[in-house]
Amino acid sequence: MRSTRDFLTGVLTGVAIGLLTAPRSGKETRDKLKEEANKRSGDLKDQWNKGVEQVKQGYEQAKTQVSEYTDKAKQQLNEYKSQAQNEYDKQRAKSQYNDTVDQLADQTESGINSTRESLKID
């Protein structure tokens, strides 16, 4: 950026010196200076506008990429969440099954003990 600015400064200085040393009347020289200044400022405005447009395009591309990455991350998060929920549900079902088996075993043992007591002869 600095080299571009230095180059433009050199060009403008060279043009100004060339115009000032040219054999013209004061009015012609001033008109020529105004003309050159307008031309150069127009060129700078064009370069500025091109730079602004490039920045806008870069911003839009970055915005699109960030949006795509965000969508992918959300999708992956939802997949992991679903997997975790499925695993949790499996563990919960196993736990409920084991609890039911334990309850039935306790009831069976209680029934057996009760039957033994009723069959004992005193």
CSV table of C-alpha atoms in Angstrom, one decimal, residues 2 10 12-13 19 26 45 53 66 90:
chain,number,residue,atom,x,y,z
A,2,ARG,CA,2.9,2.3,0.9
A,10,GLY,CA,5.9,10.6,-7.6
A,12,LEU,CA,1.7,13.6,-9.4
A,13,THR,CA,4.8,15.5,-8.5
A,19,LEU,CA,3.1,21.4,-16.2
A,26,GLY,CA,-0.6,31.3,-16.2
A,45,LYS,CA,-11.8,7.4,-7.2
A,53,GLU,CA,-16.0,-3.6,-4.4
A,66,VAL,CA,-19.0,-18.9,7.8
A,90,LYS,CA,-30.6,-47.7,25.6
